[in-house]
Short mmCIF file of C-alpha atoms and ligand atoms in Angstrom, two decimals:
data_model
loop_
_atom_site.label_atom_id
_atom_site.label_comp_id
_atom_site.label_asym_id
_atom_site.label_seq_id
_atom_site.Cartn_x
_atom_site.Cartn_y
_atom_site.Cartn_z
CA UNK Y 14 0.00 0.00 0.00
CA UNK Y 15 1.30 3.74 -0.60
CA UNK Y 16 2.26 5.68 2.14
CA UNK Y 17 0.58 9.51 2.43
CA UNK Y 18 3.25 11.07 1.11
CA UNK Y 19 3.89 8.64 -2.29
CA UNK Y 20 -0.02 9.33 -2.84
CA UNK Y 21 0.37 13.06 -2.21
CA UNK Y 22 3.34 13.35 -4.75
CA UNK Y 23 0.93 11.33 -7.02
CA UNK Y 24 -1.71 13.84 -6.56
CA UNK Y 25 0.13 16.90 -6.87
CA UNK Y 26 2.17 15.78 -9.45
CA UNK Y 27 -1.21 15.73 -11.84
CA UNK Y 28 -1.70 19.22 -10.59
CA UNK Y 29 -0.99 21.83 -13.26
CA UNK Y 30 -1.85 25.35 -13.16
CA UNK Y 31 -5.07 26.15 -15.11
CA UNK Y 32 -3.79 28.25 -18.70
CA UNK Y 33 -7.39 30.29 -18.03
CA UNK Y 34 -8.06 33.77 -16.43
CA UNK Y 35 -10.17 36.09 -16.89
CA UNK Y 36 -10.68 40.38 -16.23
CA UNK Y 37 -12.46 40.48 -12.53
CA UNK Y 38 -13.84 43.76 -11.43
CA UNK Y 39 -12.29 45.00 -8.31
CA UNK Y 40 -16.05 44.65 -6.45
CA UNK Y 41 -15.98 41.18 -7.94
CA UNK Y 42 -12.56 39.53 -6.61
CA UNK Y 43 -12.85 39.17 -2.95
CA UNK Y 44 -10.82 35.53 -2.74
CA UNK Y 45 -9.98 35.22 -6.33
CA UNK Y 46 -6.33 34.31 -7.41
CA UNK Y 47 -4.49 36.63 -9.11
CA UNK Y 48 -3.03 35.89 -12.41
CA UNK Y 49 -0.44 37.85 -13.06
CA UNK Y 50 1.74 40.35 -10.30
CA UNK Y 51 0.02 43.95 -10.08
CA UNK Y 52 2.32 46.84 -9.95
CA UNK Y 53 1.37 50.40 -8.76
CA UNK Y 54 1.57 53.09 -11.61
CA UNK Y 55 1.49 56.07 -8.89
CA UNK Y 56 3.16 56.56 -5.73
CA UNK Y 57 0.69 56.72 -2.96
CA UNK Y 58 -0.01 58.96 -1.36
CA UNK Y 59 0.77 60.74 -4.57
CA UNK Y 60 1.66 64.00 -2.67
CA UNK Y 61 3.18 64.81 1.16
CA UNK Y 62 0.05 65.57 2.69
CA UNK Y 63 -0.96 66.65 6.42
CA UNK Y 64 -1.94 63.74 9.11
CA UNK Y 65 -3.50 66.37 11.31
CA UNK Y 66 -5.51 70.00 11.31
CA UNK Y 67 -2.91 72.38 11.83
CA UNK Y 68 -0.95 74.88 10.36
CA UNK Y 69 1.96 74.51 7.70
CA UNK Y 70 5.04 75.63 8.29
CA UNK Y 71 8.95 76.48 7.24
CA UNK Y 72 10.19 75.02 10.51
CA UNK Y 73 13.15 77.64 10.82
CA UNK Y 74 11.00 80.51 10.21
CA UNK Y 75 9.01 79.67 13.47
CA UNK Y 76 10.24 81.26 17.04
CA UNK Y 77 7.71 81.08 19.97
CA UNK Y 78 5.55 83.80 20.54
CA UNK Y 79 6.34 84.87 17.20
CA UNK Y 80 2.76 85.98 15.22
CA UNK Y 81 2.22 84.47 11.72
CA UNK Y 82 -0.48 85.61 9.06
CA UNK Y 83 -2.06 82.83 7.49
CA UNK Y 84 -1.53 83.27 3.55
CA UNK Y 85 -3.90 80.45 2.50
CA UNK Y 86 -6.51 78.01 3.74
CA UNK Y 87 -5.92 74.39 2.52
CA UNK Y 88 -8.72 71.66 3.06
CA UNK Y 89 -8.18 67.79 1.37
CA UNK Y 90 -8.67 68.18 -2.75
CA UNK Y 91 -7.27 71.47 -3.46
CA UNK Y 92 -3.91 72.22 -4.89
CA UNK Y 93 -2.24 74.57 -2.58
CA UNK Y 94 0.06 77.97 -3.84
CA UNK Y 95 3.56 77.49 -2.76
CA UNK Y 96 4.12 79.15 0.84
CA UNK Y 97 4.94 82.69 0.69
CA UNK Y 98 8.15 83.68 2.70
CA UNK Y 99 7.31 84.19 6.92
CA UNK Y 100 3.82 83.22 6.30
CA UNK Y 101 1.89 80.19 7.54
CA UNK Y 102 -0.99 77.98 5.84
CA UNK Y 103 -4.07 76.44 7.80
CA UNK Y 104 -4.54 73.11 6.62
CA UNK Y 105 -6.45 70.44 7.25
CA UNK Y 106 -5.95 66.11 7.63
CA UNK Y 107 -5.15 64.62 3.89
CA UNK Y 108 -4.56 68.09 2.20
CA UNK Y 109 -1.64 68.45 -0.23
CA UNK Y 110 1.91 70.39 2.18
CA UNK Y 111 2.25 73.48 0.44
CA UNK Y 112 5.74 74.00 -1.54
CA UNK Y 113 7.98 75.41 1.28
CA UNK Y 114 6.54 74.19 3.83
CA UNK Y 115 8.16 71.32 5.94
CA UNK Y 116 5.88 70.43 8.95
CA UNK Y 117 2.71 70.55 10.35
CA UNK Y 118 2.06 72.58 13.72
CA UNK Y 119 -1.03 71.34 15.58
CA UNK Y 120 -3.80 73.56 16.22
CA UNK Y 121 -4.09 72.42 19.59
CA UNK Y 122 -0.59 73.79 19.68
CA UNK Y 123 -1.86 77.53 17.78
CA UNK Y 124 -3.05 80.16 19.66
CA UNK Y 125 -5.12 82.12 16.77
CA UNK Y 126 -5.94 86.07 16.99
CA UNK Y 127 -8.13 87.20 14.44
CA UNK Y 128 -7.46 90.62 13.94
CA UNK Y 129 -11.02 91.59 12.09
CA UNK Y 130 -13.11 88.69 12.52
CA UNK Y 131 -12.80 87.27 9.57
CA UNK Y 132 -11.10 83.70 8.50
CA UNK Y 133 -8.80 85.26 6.50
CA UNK Y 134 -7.21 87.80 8.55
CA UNK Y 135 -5.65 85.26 11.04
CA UNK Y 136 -2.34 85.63 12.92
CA UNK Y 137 -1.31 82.37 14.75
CA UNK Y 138 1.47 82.22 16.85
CA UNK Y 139 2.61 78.98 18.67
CA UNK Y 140 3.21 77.18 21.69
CA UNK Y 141 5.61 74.44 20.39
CA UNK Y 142 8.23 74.62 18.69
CA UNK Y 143 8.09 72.23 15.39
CA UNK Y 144 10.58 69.47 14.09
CA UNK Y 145 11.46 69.09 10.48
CA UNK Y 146 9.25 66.55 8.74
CA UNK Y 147 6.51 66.45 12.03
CA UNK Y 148 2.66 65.40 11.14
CA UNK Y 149 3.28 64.79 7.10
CA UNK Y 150 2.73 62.27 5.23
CA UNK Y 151 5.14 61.45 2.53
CA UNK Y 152 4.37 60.88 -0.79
CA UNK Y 153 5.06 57.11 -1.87
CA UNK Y 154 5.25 56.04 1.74
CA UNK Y 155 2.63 53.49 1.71
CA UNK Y 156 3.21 52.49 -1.94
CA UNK Y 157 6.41 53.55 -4.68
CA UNK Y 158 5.59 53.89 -8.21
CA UNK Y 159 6.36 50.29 -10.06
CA UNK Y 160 6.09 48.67 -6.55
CA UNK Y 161 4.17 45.07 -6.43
CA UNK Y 162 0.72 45.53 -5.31
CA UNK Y 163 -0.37 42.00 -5.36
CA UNK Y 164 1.77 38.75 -6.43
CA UNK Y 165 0.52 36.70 -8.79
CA UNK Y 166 -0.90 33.10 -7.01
CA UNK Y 167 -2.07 35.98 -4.27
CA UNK Y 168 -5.53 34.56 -3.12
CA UNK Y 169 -7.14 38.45 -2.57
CA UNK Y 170 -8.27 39.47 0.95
CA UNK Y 171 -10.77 41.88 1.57
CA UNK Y 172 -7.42 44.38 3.03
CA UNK Y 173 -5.87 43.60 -1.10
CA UNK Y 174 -8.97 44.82 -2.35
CA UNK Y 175 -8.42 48.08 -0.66
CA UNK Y 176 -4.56 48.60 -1.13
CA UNK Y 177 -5.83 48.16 -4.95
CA UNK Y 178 -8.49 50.63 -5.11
CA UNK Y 179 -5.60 52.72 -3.58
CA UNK Y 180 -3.58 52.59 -6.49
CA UNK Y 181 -6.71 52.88 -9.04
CA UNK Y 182 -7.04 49.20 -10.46
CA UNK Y 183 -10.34 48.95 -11.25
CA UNK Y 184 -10.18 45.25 -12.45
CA UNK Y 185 -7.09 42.33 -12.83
CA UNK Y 186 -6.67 39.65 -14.69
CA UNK Y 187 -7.62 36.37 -11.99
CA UNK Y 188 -7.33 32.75 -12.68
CA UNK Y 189 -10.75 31.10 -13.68
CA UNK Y 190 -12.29 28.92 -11.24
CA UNK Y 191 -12.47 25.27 -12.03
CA UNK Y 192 -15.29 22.99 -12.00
CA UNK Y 193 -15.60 20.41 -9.87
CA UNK Y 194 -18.12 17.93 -10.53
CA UNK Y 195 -19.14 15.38 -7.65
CA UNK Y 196 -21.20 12.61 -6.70
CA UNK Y 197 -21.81 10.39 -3.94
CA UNK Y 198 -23.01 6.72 -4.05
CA UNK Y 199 -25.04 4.56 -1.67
CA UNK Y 200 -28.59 3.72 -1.78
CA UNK Y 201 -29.21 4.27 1.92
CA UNK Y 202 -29.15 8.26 1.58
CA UNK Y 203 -31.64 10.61 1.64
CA UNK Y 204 -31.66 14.33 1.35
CA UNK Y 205 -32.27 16.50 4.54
CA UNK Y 206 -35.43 17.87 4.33
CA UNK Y 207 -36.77 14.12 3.53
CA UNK Y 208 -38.20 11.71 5.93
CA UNK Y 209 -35.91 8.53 6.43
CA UNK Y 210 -37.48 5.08 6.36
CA UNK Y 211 -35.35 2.21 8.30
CA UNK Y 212 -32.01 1.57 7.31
CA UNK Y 213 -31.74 4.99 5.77
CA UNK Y 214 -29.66 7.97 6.42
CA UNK Y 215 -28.76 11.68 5.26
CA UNK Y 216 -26.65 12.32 2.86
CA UNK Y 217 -23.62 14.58 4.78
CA UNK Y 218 -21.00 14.18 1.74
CA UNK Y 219 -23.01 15.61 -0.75
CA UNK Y 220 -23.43 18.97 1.46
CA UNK Y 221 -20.32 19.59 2.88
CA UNK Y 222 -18.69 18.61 -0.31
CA UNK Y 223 -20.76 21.08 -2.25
CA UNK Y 224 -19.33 23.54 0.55
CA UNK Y 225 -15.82 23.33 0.64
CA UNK Y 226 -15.40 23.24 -2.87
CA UNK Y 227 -17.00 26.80 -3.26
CA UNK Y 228 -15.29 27.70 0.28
CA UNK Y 229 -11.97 27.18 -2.10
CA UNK Y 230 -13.28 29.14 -4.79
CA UNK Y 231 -14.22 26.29 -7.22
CA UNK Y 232 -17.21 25.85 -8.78
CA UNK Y 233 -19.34 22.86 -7.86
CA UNK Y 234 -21.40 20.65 -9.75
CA UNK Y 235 -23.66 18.53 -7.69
CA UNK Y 236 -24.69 15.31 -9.83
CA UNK Y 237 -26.81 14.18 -6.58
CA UNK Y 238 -26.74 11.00 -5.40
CA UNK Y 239 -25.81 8.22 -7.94
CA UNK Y 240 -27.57 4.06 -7.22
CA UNK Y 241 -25.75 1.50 -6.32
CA UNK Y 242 -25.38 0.14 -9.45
CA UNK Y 243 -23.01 -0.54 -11.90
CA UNK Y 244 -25.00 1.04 -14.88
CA UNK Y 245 -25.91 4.10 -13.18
CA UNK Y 246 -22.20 4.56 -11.65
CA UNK Y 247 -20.69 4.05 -15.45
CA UNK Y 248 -23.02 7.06 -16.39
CA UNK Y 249 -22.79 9.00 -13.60
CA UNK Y 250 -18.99 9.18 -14.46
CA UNK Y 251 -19.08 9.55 -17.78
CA UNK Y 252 -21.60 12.73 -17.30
CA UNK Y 253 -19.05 14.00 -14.67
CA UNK Y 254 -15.66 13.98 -16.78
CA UNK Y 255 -17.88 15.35 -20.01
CA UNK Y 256 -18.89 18.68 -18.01
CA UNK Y 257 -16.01 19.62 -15.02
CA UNK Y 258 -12.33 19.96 -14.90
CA UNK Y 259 -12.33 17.27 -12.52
CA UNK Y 260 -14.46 14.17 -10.45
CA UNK Y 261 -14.65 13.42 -6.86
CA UNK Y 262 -16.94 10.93 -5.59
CA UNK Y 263 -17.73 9.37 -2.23
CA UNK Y 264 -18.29 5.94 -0.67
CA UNK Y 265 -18.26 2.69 -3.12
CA UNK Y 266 -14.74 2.33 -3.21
CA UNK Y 267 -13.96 -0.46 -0.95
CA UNK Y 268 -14.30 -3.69 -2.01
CA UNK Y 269 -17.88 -4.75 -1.13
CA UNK Y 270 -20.32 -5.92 -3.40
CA UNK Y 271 -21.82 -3.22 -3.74
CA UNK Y 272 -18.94 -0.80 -4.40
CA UNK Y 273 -18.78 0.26 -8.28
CA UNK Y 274 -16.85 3.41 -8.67
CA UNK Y 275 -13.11 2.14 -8.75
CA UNK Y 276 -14.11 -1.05 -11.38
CA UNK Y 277 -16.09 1.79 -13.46
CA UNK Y 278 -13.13 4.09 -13.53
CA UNK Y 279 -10.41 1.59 -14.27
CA UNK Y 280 -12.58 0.82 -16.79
CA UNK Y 281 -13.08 3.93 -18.62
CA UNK Y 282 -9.85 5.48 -17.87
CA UNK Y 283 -7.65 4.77 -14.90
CA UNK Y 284 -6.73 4.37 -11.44
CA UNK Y 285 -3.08 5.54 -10.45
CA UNK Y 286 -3.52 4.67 -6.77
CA UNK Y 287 -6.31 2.79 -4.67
CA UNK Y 288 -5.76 3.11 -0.68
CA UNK Y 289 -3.44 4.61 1.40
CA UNK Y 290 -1.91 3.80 4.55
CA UNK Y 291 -3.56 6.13 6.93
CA UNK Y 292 -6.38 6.19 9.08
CA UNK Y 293 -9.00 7.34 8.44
CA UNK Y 294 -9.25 7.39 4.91
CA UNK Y 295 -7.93 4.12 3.74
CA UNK Y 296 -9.93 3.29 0.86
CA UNK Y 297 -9.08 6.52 -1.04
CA UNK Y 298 -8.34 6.67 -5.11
CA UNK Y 299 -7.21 8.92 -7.52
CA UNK Y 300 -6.63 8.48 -11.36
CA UNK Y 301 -8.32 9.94 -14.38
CA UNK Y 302 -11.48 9.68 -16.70
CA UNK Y 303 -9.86 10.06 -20.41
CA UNK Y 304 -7.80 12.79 -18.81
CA UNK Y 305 -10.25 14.12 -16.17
CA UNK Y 306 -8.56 13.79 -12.75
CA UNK Y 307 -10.82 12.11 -10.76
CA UNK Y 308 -10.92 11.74 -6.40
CA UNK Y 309 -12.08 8.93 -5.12
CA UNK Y 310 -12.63 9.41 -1.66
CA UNK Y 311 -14.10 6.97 0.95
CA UNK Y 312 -17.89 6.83 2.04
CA UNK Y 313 -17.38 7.67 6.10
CA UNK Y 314 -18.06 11.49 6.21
CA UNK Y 315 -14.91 11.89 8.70
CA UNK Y 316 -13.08 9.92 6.23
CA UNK Y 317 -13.76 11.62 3.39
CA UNK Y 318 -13.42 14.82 4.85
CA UNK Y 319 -9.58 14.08 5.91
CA UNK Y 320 -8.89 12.58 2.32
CA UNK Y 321 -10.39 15.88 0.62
CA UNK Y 322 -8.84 17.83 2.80
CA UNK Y 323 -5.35 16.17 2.95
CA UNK Y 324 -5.19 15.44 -1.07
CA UNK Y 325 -8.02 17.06 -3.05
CA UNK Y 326 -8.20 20.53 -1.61
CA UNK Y 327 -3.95 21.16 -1.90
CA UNK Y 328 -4.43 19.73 -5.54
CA UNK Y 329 -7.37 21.92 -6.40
CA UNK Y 330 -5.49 24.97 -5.01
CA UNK Y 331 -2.52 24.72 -6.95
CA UNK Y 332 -4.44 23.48 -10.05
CA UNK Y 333 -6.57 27.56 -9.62
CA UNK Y 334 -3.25 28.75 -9.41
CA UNK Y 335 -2.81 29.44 -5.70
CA UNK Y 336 0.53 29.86 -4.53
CA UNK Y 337 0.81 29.61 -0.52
CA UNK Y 338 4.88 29.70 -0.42
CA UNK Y 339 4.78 32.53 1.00
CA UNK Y 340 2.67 31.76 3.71
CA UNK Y 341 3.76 31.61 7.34
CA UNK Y 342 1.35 29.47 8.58
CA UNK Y 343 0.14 25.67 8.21
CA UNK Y 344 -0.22 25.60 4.60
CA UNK Y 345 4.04 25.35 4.09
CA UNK Y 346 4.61 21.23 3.92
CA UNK Y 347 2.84 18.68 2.27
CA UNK Y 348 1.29 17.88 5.59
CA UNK Y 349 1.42 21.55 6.20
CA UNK Y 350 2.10 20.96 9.66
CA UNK Y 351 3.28 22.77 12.84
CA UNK Y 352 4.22 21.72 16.38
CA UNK Y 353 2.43 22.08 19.13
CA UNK Y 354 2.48 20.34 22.62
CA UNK Y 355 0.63 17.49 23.07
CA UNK Y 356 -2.03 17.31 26.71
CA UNK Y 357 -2.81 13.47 26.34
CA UNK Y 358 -0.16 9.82 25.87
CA UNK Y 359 -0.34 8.56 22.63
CA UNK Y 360 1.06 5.15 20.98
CA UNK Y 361 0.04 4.20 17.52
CA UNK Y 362 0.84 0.95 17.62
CA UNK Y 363 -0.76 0.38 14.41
CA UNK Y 364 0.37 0.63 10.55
CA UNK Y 365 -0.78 3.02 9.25
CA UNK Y 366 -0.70 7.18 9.49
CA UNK Y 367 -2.87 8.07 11.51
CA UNK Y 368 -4.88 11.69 11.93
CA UNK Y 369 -6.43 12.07 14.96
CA UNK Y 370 -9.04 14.93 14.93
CA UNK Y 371 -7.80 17.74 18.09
CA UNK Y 372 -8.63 20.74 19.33
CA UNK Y 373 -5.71 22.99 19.37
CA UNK Y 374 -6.05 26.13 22.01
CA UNK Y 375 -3.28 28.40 23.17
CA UNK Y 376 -2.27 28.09 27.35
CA UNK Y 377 -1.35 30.73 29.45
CA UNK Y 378 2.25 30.61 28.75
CA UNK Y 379 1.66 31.46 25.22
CA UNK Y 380 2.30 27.60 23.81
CA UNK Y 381 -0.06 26.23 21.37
CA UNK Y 382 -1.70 23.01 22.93
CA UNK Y 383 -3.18 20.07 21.40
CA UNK Y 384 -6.37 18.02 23.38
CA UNK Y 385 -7.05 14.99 21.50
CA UNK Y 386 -10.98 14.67 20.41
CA UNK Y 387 -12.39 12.14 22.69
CA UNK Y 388 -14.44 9.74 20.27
CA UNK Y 389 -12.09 9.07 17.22
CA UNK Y 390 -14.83 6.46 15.22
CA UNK Y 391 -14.63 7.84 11.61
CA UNK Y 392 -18.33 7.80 11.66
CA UNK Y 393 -18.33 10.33 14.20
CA UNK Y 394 -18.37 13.73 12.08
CA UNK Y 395 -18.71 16.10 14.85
CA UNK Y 396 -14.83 15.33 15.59
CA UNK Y 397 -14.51 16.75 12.49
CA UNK Y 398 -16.94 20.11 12.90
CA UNK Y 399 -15.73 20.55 16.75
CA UNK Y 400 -12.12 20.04 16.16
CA UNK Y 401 -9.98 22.73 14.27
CA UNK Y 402 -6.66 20.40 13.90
CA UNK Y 403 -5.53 16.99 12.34
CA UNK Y 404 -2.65 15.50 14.32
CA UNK Y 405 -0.56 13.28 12.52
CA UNK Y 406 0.98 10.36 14.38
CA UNK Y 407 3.02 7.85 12.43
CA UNK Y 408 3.14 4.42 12.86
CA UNK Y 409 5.00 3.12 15.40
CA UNK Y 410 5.16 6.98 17.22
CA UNK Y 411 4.25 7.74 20.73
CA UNK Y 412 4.56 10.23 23.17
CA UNK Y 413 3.73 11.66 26.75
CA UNK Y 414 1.67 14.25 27.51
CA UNK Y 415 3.77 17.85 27.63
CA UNK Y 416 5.76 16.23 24.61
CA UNK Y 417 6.06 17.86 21.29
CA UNK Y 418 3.29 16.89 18.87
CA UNK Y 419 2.26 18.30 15.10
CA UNK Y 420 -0.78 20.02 13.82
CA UNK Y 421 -2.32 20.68 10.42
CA UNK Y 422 -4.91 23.26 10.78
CA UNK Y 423 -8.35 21.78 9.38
CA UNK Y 424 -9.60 25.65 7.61
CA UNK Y 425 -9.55 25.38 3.98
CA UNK Y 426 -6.95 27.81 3.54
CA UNK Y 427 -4.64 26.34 5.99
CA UNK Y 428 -4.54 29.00 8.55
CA UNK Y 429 -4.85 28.21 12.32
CA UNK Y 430 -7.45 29.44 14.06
CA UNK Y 431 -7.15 28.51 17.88
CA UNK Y 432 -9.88 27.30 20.02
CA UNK Y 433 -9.88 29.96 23.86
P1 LIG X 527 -19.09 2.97 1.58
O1 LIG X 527 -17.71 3.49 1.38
O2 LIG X 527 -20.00 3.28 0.44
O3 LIG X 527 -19.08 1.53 1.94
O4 LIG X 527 -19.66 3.75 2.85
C1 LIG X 527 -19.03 3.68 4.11
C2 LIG X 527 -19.93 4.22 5.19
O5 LIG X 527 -20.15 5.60 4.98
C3 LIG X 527 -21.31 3.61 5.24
O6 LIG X 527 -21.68 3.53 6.59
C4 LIG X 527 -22.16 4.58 4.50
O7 LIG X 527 -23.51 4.53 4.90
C5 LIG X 527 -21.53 5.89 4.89
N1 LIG X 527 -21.74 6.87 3.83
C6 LIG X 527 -21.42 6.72 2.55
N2 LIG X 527 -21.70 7.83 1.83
C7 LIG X 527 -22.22 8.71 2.71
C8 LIG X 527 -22.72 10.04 2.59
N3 LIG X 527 -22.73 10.66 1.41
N4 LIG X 527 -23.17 10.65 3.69
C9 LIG X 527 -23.16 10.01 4.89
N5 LIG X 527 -22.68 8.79 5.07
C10 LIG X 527 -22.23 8.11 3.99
MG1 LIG X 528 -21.79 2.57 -0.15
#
């Protein structure tokens, strides 16, 4: 049998970056991928600019108790004249520094005497005296002119979207999602919203599989719920790899009688792996239907939640072009994983890899710390939904509690969100 890591090589190894992308509107590409590295055409701010109401001011003109006429009133917008000699502007927060002038005084600092009333008639003079440079904002500060905006493989966050607008792109060219087209097998499922008879049950894969693959930014289509049977699995497939980019199934891949999908696929294109030494998620597959990669993953919700997870979701990342290199968090490794210290003994005197589902918190000394989900049956999905961690344990491996462990964060974008 493979190990995790010869099937993951397998997996990603088939993964090539889609050749498609397409112009996305900036309102439009919260979470898409960028396609190719932005670069600012302006500096930004594009002028020094005041952080505060004041007054500008050529700091070596300025004594205190000195009195100043105000020679223009600035507000955000306006183009200011240059600063005439041993005068003063009054300015306002974001409006352009006059030429000449080198700081900002505050106006809490200004003690104003208006000598008729009127707003422009003012002589200031001041209570502090002002450094060089004080309260302005420089131009290019946040961003240079020809500096990277976004890097291409950059999965945009909602703070990208802004630094954009800042820099006037009003659209960029983003990788087109793929299309993911799914199924799940077993003739005991029924929909939720439908009664169940004996012997029945609800259909989880269907729903959370739906989920996650828009969660990643894919596009799902949901071919239902496919029979038991061999006809209707041969069709089912053959629908799938005719419309999406790619297949994933669940449940009918052991080797039951009634288990269809891997026979139907080796038979009208191929398997490149079947099972994989790790727990849960044994009876995972992954091959191609004339070309279309398909996922086999394994009935159990838990267990086809770890196998998407582990496999599908890193391959359907990289496939939409996302590049997490530069990440700091869990996504870095195959296993993407991190250390953490263990609260509970562990021995897994078994074969094969094993993830146990955890709940990873930080203590009060600042350490990330691992609790071990207390009912571990792969039927048991809520260790999946009240967990936020996989540990990994190989075979053979065992520690005490207080001893170092690993964790792969279970959000679909790898980061690591702790439990308090
Ligand atoms: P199978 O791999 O088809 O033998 O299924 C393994 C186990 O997972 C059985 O107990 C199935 O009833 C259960 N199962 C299979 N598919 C689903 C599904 N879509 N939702 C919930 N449970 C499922
Ligand atoms: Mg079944």
């Amino acid at each position: 049998m493979n190990t995790f890591e010869q099937g993951f090589e397998q997996v990603m190894a088939h993964a090539a970056i889609t050749s498609h992308y397409e112009s996305v509107a900036l309102g439009d590409a919260l979470g898409r991928i960028v396609a190719s590295t932005q670069y600012s055409i302006i500096d930004v701010p594009g002028y020094d600019n005041s952080a505060m109401d004041g007054y500008a001011v050529r700091s070596n003109e300025i004594s205190l108790g000195a009195s100043y006429a105000v020679s223009q009133r600035i507000v955000a917008g306006e183009a200011p004249h240059a600063l005439a000699d041993n005068t003063i502007a009054r300015i306002f927060t974001g409006a352009m520094v006059p030429a000449g002038a080198n700081a900002i005084i505050l106006q809490e600092d200004a003690l104003v005497d208006s000598n008729d009333g009127s707003d422009s008639h003012l002589n200031v003079s001041f209570t502090e005296l002002p450094r060089a440079d004080q309260h302005i904002r420089l131009s290019g500060q946040d961003i240079k002119k020809g500096a990277v905006v976004v890097e291409k493989g950059r999965r945009l966050t909602s703070a990208d979207i802004g630094l954009l607008a800042s820099v006037g792109i009003a659209e960029l060219p983003c990788y087109t999602p793929i299309k993911v087209a799914f199924f799940s097998t077993g003739d005991e499922l029924k929909n939720p919203g439908d009664t169940l008879s004996l012997g029945q049950i609800y259909n989880s894969n269907r729903y959370f599989l739906a989920a996650k693959i828009k969660a990643l930014g894919a596009i799902p289509i949901d071919l239902g719920c496919c029979p038991d049977s061999e006809a209707a699995t041969r069709e089912y497939l053959i629908s799938a790899s005719e419309q999406a980019d790619c297949i994933v199934t669940t449940g009918g891949m052991s080797v039951g009688e009634e288990d269809y999908v891997r026979q139907q696929v080796e038979s009208l294109g191929a398997i490149l792996f079947w099972k994989l030494a790790i727990k849960p998620g044994k009876p995972v597959a992954f091959g191609h239907i004339q070309g279309t990669p398909f996922f086999g993953l394994p009935g159990n919700p838990v267990s086809s939640f770890v196998t998407f997870h582990l496999l599908m979701r890193p391959w359907l990342l990289k496939t939409m072009g996302y590049d997490d290199s530069r990440a700091t968090n869990l996504s870095q490794s195959s296993l993407g994983s991190v250390a953490a210290k263990a609260t509970f003994d562990w021995h897994n005197s078994g074969k094969r890899l094993d993830f146990l589902r955890g709940q990873a918190s930080i203590n009060n000394a600042g350490e990330v710390t691992v609790t071990r989900y207390q009912n571990q049956s792969s039927g048991v999905l809520s260790s999946i939904a009240q967990c936020n961690v996989l540990i990994p344990v190989q075979p053979g491996q065992q520690w005490q509690a207080g001893d170092a462990c690993q964790v792969i964060a279970l959000s679909d974008f790898g980061e690591l969100a702790l439990i308090n």
